Amino acid sequence: MIDIVNLHKSFGDSHVLKGITTSFEKGKTNLIIGQSGSGKTVLMKCLLGLLIPDDGIISYDGRRFAELSGDERRNLRQDMGMVFQGSALFDSMTVEGNVMFPLEMFTNQSRSEMEDRVNFVLKRVNLVDAHKKFPSEISGGMQKRVAIARAIVMKPKYLFCDEPNSGLDPNTAILIDNLIQEITKEYDIITVVNSHDMNSVMEIGEKIIFLKNGVKEWEGTNKEIFRTDNKAITDFVYSSELFKKVRQMYQEEQD
Amino acid sequence: MNYLSDIGSYAIMVREVFKKPTKWPIMRNLILKEIDELIFGSLGIIIFISIFIGGVVAIQTALNLTNPLIPKNLIGFATRQSVILEFAPTFTSIIMAGKVGSYITSSIGTMRVTEQIDALEVMGVNSLNYLVFPKIIAMLFYPFIVAIAMYVGIFGGWIANVLGAHSSSAEFVEGLKLDFISFHVTYSFIKSVVFAFIIATIPSFHGYYMKGGALDVGKASTVAFVWTSVAIIILNFILTQLLLG
């Protein structure tokens, strides 16, 4: 379990995270949602240790991140997989090279063992013919799949995805969402996804926290989100015309 | 105050570069790749510039020898001294700061902008060691470029001298041998090692800590070139005072 207690982070005068307290459970897809500038990415960067919080506690299965030594942090990071918003693939390496990179860096496996593992994870994300291609030669959706393959190649305990659907068409976005959820169940890991895509909320939001102006405004599941009276979250969810109509139809059916 | 802060950050960066080394088989490949890119990739432009600069030094010296009492072998002597003491180590380093420095800043800066450095950090890789250390080691071969610049520069001077009929080939060669102090070559190589470190690390610093987008990568490259050149010029003065003064 990942526990966050009273997390604060400021940049100069801008107080971005204001006392966030929550927890993310194993085997669940946890979503952090909110408008742009609500603090989602800052929260995720604090979780990953890329930003140091001003105050508060982040602990991974009881291990407080701030109290870990440099080596312990690096070891913990080897248990983390991260899918960046822009995929962050190494553009000087092929797809195979990108996925094999963590294995080369942190394991003593033979070349054939590494190739077997890379082939397995690339097959798992439905990429079988792209091994020798460079990131610039494949589509955005394929890049996301490579990023997911790279994130899971070391069998992580914690998977983080920063807006995995951004820039993808709706069909590909659903495929990526489903893939993330399947991997979460299959590997029984803690997955944390940053998103402002309501389709993702509907599809994979087993636990959702809603941030507004750096404050945790609401917490619940994708089923509860449509029944809440919290104005901030209903304004966010129903900012789309499509969802407004769906809600109207749902209410008409209920009446 | 910002300058002091930057110097402090630069010192911390250099310290971090040597911490938690990357596995040797991976590092070896990175070093070989950087030697190919930074050293062999620069040979063409250095040879081209050296031959013409050597020629210009010889011509300008010859044209200023109006007094018949001054021996013609001074052309070879002045060309040798100019090329070995200043042109090969310092002028070449300024060129390298532009060519190699901008490559280093833009490649690392692009990795920063596209979150590739964050990806390395999240994996638990010491990104500074992974990205900067191979460049420092590759640039240790920089004196090899400086040596070539010396030979080619003097050769360019000889060609310009002979083709321009300023003096005979024998007089030029006699000037090259005149009062030769071998320590001047050592001095030049010492300077080139220091400049190599500067060329590898200052552009890396500006790329690694840059903020913003693609446009800012270009700005960072320009700023890196300016500061690398400033550092080279200041250190050139200090080293000259220490080693020859």
Tab-separated table of C-alpha atoms in Angstrom, chain B residues 18-147:
chain	number	residue	atom	x	y	z
B	18	PHE	CA	31.259	10.394	-10.285
B	19	LYS	CA	28.796	8.755	-7.875
B	20	LYS	CA	27.028	5.410	-8.323
B	21	PRO	CA	28.667	4.357	-11.587
B	22	THR	CA	26.740	2.680	-14.374
B	23	LYS	CA	27.558	-0.987	-15.111
B	24	TRP	CA	30.834	-1.214	-17.016
B	25	PRO	CA	29.583	-3.053	-20.160
B	26	ILE	CA	26.962	-0.330	-20.679
B	27	MET	CA	29.372	2.471	-19.796
B	28	ARG	CA	32.010	1.094	-22.191
B	29	ASN	CA	29.532	1.254	-25.078
B	30	LEU	CA	28.486	4.776	-24.110
B	31	ILE	CA	32.127	5.924	-23.967
B	32	LEU	CA	32.922	4.420	-27.379
B	33	LYS	CA	29.829	6.075	-28.841
B	34	GLU	CA	30.824	9.442	-27.389
B	35	ILE	CA	34.434	9.107	-28.612
B	36	ASP	CA	33.050	8.510	-32.090
B	37	GLU	CA	30.644	11.444	-31.838
B	38	LEU	CA	32.747	14.019	-29.978
B	39	ILE	CA	36.303	13.211	-31.096
B	40	PHE	CA	36.227	11.523	-34.517
B	41	GLY	CA	33.160	13.565	-35.497
B	42	SER	CA	35.162	16.762	-34.951
B	43	LEU	CA	38.308	15.800	-36.855
B	44	GLY	CA	37.105	17.072	-40.240
B	45	ILE	CA	36.259	20.601	-39.134
B	46	ILE	CA	39.396	20.869	-36.975
B	47	ILE	CA	41.676	19.779	-39.842
B	48	PHE	CA	39.943	22.165	-42.239
B	49	ILE	CA	40.211	25.173	-39.912
B	50	SER	CA	43.754	24.354	-38.732
B	51	ILE	CA	45.226	24.233	-42.221
B	52	PHE	CA	43.846	27.669	-43.108
B	53	ILE	CA	44.664	29.321	-39.784
B	54	GLY	CA	48.261	28.032	-40.006
B	55	GLY	CA	48.425	29.463	-43.518
B	56	VAL	CA	47.084	32.843	-42.408
B	57	VAL	CA	49.593	33.057	-39.532
B	58	ALA	CA	52.465	32.351	-41.943
B	59	ILE	CA	51.274	34.916	-44.509
B	60	GLN	CA	50.683	37.652	-41.931
B	61	THR	CA	54.104	37.069	-40.366
B	62	ALA	CA	55.752	37.150	-43.780
B	63	LEU	CA	53.999	40.370	-44.797
B	64	ASN	CA	55.217	42.093	-41.633
B	65	LEU	CA	58.843	41.160	-42.220
B	66	THR	CA	59.798	44.331	-44.038
B	67	ASN	CA	63.141	44.743	-42.325
B	68	PRO	CA	65.812	42.843	-44.341
B	69	LEU	CA	67.847	42.329	-41.155
B	70	ILE	CA	65.183	40.005	-39.728
B	71	PRO	CA	65.817	36.456	-40.931
B	72	LYS	CA	63.164	34.742	-43.046
B	73	ASN	CA	63.159	31.732	-40.791
B	74	LEU	CA	61.077	33.844	-38.389
B	75	ILE	CA	58.021	32.873	-40.474
B	76	GLY	CA	58.386	29.216	-39.493
B	77	PHE	CA	59.269	30.166	-35.916
B	78	ALA	CA	56.224	32.449	-35.487
B	79	THR	CA	53.903	29.914	-37.104
B	80	ARG	CA	55.142	27.165	-34.796
B	81	GLN	CA	54.846	29.297	-31.674
B	82	SER	CA	51.393	30.653	-32.545
B	83	VAL	CA	50.003	27.266	-33.473
B	84	ILE	CA	51.463	25.262	-30.581
B	85	LEU	CA	50.952	27.837	-27.824
B	86	GLU	CA	47.577	29.330	-28.670
B	87	PHE	CA	45.866	28.244	-31.837
B	88	ALA	CA	45.862	24.465	-31.329
B	89	PRO	CA	44.819	24.346	-27.659
B	90	THR	CA	42.742	27.520	-27.238
B	91	PHE	CA	41.258	28.506	-30.589
B	92	THR	CA	40.408	24.861	-31.307
B	93	SER	CA	38.730	24.637	-27.909
B	94	ILE	CA	36.492	27.607	-28.743
B	95	ILE	CA	35.507	25.845	-31.971
B	96	MET	CA	34.867	22.644	-30.018
B	97	ALA	CA	32.780	24.599	-27.486
B	98	GLY	CA	30.541	25.576	-30.393
B	99	LYS	CA	30.421	22.256	-32.189
B	100	VAL	CA	30.602	19.690	-29.392
B	101	GLY	CA	29.178	21.946	-26.663
B	102	SER	CA	25.990	22.732	-28.546
B	103	TYR	CA	25.573	19.037	-29.378
B	104	ILE	CA	25.934	18.111	-25.696
B	105	THR	CA	23.537	20.807	-24.464
B	106	SER	CA	20.903	20.100	-27.082
B	107	SER	CA	21.026	16.316	-26.707
B	108	ILE	CA	20.808	16.409	-22.902
B	109	GLY	CA	18.331	19.328	-22.995
B	110	THR	CA	16.052	17.423	-25.355
B	111	MET	CA	16.175	14.452	-22.997
B	112	ARG	CA	15.154	16.787	-20.164
B	113	VAL	CA	12.267	18.304	-22.158
B	114	THR	CA	10.959	14.899	-23.251
B	115	GLU	CA	11.195	13.512	-19.681
B	116	GLN	CA	13.825	10.933	-20.665
B	117	ILE	CA	16.015	12.104	-17.765
B	118	ASP	CA	13.062	11.706	-15.380
B	119	ALA	CA	12.593	8.203	-16.805
B	120	LEU	CA	16.217	7.365	-15.972
B	121	GLU	CA	15.850	8.756	-12.445
B	122	VAL	CA	12.602	6.877	-11.800
B	123	MET	CA	14.336	3.645	-12.838
B	124	GLY	CA	17.018	4.315	-10.221
B	125	VAL	CA	19.753	5.228	-12.715
B	126	ASN	CA	22.210	7.984	-11.752
B	127	SER	CA	21.339	10.040	-14.818
B	128	LEU	CA	24.316	12.387	-14.420
B	129	ASN	CA	26.749	9.485	-14.399
B	130	TYR	CA	24.953	7.836	-17.306
B	131	LEU	CA	24.851	10.990	-19.444
B	132	VAL	CA	27.865	13.103	-18.491
B	133	PHE	CA	30.594	10.667	-17.394
B	134	PRO	CA	31.007	9.086	-20.868
B	135	LYS	CA	31.387	12.575	-22.340
B	136	ILE	CA	34.116	13.494	-19.854
B	137	ILE	CA	36.024	10.276	-20.576
B	138	ALA	CA	35.596	10.712	-24.335
B	139	MET	CA	36.919	14.259	-24.105
B	140	LEU	CA	40.104	12.960	-22.452
B	141	PHE	CA	41.034	12.050	-26.025
B	142	TYR	CA	40.813	15.737	-26.930
B	143	PRO	CA	44.633	16.258	-26.785
B	144	PHE	CA	44.707	13.871	-29.752
B	145	ILE	CA	42.705	16.471	-31.714
B	146	VAL	CA	44.968	19.239	-30.448
B	147	ALA	CA	48.040	17.298	-31.620
